[in-house]
Every structure is written in structure tokens, then in C-alpha cells.
Short mmCIF file of C-alpha atoms in Angstrom, two decimals:
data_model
loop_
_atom_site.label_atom_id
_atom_site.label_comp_id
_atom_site.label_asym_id
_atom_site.label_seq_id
_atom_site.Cartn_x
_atom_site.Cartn_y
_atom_site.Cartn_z
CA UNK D 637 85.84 94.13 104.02
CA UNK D 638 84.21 95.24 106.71
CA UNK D 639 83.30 92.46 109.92
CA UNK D 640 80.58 93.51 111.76
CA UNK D 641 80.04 91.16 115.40
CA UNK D 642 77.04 91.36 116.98
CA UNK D 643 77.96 91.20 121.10
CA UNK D 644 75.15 91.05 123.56
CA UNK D 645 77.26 91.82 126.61
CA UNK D 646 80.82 93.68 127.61
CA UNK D 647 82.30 90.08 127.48
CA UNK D 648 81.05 89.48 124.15
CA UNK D 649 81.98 92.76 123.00
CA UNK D 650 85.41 91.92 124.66
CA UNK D 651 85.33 88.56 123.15
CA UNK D 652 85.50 90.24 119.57
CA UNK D 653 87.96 92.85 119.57
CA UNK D 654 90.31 91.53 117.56
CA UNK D 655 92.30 92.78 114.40
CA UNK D 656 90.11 92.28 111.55
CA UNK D 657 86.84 93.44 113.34
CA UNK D 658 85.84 97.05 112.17
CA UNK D 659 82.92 97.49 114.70
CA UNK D 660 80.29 95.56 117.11
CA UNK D 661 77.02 96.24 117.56
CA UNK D 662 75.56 95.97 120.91
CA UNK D 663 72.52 94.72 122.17
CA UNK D 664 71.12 92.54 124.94
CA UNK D 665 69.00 89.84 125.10
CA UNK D 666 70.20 88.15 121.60
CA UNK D 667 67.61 85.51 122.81
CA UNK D 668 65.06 87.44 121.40
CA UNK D 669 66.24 88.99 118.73
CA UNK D 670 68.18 91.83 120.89
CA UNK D 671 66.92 94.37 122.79
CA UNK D 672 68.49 97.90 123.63
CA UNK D 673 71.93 97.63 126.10
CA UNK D 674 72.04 99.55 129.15
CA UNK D 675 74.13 102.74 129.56
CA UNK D 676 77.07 100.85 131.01
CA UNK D 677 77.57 98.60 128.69
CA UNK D 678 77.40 101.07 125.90
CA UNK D 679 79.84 103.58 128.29
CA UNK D 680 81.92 100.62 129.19
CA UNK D 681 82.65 99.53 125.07
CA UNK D 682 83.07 102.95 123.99
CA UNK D 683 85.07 104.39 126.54
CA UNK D 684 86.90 101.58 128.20
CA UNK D 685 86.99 98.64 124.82
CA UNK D 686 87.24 101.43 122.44
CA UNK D 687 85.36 99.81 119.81
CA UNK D 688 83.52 101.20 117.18
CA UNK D 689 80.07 100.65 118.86
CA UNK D 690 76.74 100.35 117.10
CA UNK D 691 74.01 100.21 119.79
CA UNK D 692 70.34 98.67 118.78
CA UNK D 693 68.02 100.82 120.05
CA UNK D 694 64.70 98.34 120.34
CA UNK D 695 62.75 98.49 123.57
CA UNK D 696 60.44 94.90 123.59
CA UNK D 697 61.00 91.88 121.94
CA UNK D 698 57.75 90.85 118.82
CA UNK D 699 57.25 93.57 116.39
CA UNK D 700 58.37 96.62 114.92
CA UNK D 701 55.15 98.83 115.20
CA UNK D 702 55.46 101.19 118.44
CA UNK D 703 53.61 102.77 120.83
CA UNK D 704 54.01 106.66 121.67
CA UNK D 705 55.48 106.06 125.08
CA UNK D 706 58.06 103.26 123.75
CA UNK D 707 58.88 105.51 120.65
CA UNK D 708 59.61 108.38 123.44
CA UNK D 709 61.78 105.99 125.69
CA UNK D 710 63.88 105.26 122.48
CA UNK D 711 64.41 108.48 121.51
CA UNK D 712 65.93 109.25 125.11
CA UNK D 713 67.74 106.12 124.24
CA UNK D 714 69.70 107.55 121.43
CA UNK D 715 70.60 110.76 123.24
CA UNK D 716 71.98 108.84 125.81
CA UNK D 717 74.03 107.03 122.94
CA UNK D 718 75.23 110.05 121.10
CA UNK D 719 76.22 111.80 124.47
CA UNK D 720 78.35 108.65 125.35
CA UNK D 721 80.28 108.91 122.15
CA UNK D 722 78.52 106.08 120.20
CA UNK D 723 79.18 105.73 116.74
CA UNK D 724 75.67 104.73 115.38
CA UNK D 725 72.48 103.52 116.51
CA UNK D 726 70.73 100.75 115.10
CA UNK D 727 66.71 100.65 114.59
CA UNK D 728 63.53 99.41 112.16
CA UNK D 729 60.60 100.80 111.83
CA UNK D 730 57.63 99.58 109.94
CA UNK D 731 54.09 100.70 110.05
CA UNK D 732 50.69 98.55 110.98
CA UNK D 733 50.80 97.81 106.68
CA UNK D 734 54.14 96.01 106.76
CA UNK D 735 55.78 99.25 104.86
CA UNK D 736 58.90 101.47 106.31
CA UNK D 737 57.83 104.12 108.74
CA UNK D 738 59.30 106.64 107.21
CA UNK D 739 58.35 109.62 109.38
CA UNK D 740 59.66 108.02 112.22
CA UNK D 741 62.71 106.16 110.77
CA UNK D 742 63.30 110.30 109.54
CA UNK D 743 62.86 111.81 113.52
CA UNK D 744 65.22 109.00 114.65
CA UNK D 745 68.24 109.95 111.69
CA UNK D 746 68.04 113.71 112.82
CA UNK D 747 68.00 112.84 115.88
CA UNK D 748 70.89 110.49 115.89
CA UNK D 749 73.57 113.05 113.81
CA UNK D 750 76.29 112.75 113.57
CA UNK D 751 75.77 109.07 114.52
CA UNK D 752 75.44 106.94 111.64
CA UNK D 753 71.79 105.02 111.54
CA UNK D 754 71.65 101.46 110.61
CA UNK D 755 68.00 100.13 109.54
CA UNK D 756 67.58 96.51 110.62
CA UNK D 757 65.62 93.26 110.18
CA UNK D 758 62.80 94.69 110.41
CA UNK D 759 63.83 95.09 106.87
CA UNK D 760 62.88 91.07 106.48
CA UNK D 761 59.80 91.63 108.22
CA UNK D 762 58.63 94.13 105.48
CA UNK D 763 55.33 93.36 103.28
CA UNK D 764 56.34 95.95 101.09
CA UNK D 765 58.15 95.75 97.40
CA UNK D 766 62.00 95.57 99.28
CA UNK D 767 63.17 97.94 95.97
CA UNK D 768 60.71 100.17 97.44
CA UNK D 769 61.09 99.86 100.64
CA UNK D 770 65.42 100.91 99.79
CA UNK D 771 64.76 103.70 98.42
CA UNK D 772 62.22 104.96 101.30
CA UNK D 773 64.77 103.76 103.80
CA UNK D 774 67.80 106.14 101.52
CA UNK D 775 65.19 108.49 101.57
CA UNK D 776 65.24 108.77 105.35
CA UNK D 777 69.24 109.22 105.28
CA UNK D 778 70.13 105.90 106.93
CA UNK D 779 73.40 104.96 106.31
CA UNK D 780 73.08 101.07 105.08
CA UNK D 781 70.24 98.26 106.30
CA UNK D 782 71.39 94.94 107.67
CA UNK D 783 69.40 92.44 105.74
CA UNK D 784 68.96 88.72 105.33
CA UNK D 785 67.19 88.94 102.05
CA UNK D 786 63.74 88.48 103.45
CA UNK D 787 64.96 85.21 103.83
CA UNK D 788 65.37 83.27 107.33
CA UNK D 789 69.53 83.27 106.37
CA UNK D 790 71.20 85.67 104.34
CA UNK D 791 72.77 82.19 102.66
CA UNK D 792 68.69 82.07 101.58
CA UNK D 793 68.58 85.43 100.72
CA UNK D 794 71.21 86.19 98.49
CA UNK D 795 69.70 86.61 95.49
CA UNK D 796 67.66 89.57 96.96
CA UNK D 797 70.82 90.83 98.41
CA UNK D 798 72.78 91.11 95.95
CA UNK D 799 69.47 92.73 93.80
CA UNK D 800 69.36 95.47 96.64
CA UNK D 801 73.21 95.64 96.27
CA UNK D 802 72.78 96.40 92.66
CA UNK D 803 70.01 98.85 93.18
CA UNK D 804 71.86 100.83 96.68
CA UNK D 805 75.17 101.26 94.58
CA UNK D 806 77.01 104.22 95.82
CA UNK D 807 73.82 105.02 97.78
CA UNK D 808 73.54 103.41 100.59
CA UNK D 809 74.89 100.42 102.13
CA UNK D 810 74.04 96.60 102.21
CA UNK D 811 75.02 94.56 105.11
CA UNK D 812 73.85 90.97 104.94
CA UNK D 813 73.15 89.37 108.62
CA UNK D 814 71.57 86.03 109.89
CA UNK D 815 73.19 82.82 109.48
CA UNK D 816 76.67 84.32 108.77
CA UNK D 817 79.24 81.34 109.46
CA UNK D 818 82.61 80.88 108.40
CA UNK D 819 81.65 78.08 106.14
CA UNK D 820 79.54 80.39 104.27
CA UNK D 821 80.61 84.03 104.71
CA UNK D 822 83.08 84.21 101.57
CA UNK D 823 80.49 82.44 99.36
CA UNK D 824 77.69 85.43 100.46
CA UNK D 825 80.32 88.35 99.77
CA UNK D 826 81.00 86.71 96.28
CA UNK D 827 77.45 86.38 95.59
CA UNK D 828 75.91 89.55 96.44
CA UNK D 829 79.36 92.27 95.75
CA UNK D 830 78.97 93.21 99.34
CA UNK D 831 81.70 95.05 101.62
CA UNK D 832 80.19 94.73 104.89
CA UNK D 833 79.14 91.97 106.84
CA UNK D 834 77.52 91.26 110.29
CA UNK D 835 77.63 87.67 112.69
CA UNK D 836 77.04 86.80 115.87
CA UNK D 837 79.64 84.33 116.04
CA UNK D 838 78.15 83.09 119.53
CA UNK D 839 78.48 80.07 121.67
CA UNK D 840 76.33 78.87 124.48
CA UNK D 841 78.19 77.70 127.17
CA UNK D 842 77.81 75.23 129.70
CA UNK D 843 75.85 77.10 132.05
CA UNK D 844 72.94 78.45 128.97
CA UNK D 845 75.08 81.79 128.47
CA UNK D 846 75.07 82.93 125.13
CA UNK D 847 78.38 84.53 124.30
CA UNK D 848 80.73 85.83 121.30
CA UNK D 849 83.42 83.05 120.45
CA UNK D 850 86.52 84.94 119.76
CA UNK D 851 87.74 81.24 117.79
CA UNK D 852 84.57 82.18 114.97
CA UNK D 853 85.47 85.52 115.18
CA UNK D 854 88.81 84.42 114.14
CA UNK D 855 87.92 81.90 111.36
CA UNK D 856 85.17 84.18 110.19
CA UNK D 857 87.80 87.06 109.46
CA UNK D 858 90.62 84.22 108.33
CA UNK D 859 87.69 82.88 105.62
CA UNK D 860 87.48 86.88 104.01
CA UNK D 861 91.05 86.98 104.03
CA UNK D 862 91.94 84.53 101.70
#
């Protein structure tokens, strides 16, 4: 199985390196959904963590139609990523219909080899048939989509997961996200015949930080283990 942990900062990202996680993906701002790192964090968890980094490339919190000038910023984005050794980069694009972008989400994979390319929520956002939207999105040769389902939880959305699952086989891959706990994270893999997942596993400490708990990072991998 393999543990995804979302980290929105080099603590975080420090926070979950521990046996049993395969890979983080980094972002900032988790607040908002997560926005794009900066160089040094990415630099700093590749070079100095050495973790299997996944960096979301998203430049503005709200939707996932873009401009031409915020399309060209993250595009410089993810040559700065594959020139600091990153492993993938992480993006969703829809168009003003609610359907995949699939021009774009295209530019971004050729762009990004040999990086892998995760599509994300912006999967849940989609107002197009999500069958259809999969095989667009393998169509584009991204690598898997992080998914809740359409749902606001993956717990919600695991019927549609495990329908995508089903339909992706040997294709591409599913990665359920939002709402992953350790309460519930060995009932979603048995439901929907995943292999991947991805949490946040954060805390907010006493001073409003949100941060990666290494404690759920620890039960979270402990609950797929038994």
C-alpha cells in the first residue's frame, strides 16, 4: 500500500517521513485548499529530506479555470520542479463547462516528463460524466487522479471510487483523498480495491499553525498494516 501525506511546509514534510510513507506531496497554504510551494521548500524536501516529493502546482486559491498569464507562471513552475529533481507534479484542469481541459492537462504531462503527473480534486469539481472524464484524463498520460468520489469525503465517495477503480484497472491509478483518518482508512481500501492513498494527517496547534502529526501518520500506516 502506498501512504501518500499531504505536508504544507518543510516541518510537515519532516513531520511525515517515517517508514511506511512512500511519498508527500507538497503544497502551501492547506487553508485553502493548497497552493504551489516555493522553490525552497521543494529544494529543501528533495535534496535535504529526501522524500519522494509530489509538488501541487496551483497558483490562486477558487477554481480550476486559468488565465493565460497564471497558466504561463505554472508552467515555469514545473520546470523549476523537474530541474530540482522532483518526482511529480500535481495539477487539475477543467474548462469554463465543468469538463477536463484536456489540451492543457496534455501541455502540462509533456512538459512535466519524466515527472509523473497527478490530476487532482479538481476531479470532484467536474460536471462531467467522471467515467468520461477518466478516460480523457488517461488520455492525457497522467499517471493516477486523487479523488474523493465527487463526494465532500472519500468515506462519501466510495462507491464512485471504487467504480473508477474498476474502470482505471491496469490503466491508470486511483488515489482516494479527503477525509482520510485512521478510523476509516482500512475500511476505504477494502471498499474501493485501491493501493494508494493520500491524508493530511494535520493538527492545528496552539498558536493556529496547521501542521502534519507524525502520531496520525503513525496510526494511519499501523491501521493498513494489520
Amino acid at each position: 500500500m502506498n501512504i501518500e501525506i499531504c505536508a504544507n511546509s518543510i516541518q510537515s514534510a519532516s513531520n511525515a517521513c517515517l517508514p511506511g510513507v512512500t511519498r508527500i506531496e507538497l503544497c502551501s497554504h492547506l487553508d485553502v485548499g493548497g497552493l504551489t510551494p516555493s522553490y525552497h521548500d521543494i529544494d529543501y524536501c528533495v535534496h535535504q529530506l529526501h522524500l519522494r516529493t509530489h509538488v501541487l502546482i496551483r497558483p490562486r486559491e477558487g477554481n480550476f479555470v486559468y488565465s493565460t498569464d497564471e497558466i504561463e507562471l505554472m508552467l515555469k513552475q514545473v520546470e523549476q520542479c523537474r530541474s530540482l529533481g522532483a518526482h511529480a507534479i500535481v495539477v487539475g484542469f477543467l474548462t469554463d463547462k465543468g469538463a477536463v481541459d484536456t489540451a492543457l492537462t496534455r501541455r502540462f504531462v509533456e512538459l512535466a516528463h519524466p515527472m509523473e503527473v497527478t490530476f487532482h480534486r479538481a476531479f470532484d469539481e467536474l460536471k462531467q460524466n467522471p467515467l468520461e472524464a477518466l478516460e480523457d484524463i488517461i488520455g492525457c498520460g497522467c499517471d493516477r487522479i486523487l479523488t474523493s468520489g465527487l463526494q465532500p469525503t472519500a468515506e462519501l465517495g466510495m462507491e464512485t471510487i471504487h467504480e473508477l477503480v474498476e474502470h482505471a484497472a491496469g490503466r491508470i491509478s486511483i488515489m482516494p483523498g479527503g477525509g482520510i483518518t485512521p478510523t476509516n482508512v482500512a475500511r476505504i481500501v477494502e471498499a474501493t480495491g485501491v493501493n494508494e492513498v493520500h491524508g493530511s494527517c494535520k493538527t492545528t496547534l496552539t498558536d493556529g499553525t496547521v501542521q502534519t502529526d507524525p502520531k496520525i501518520v503513525n496510526q494511519l500506516i499501523n491501521a493498513l498494516s494489520r
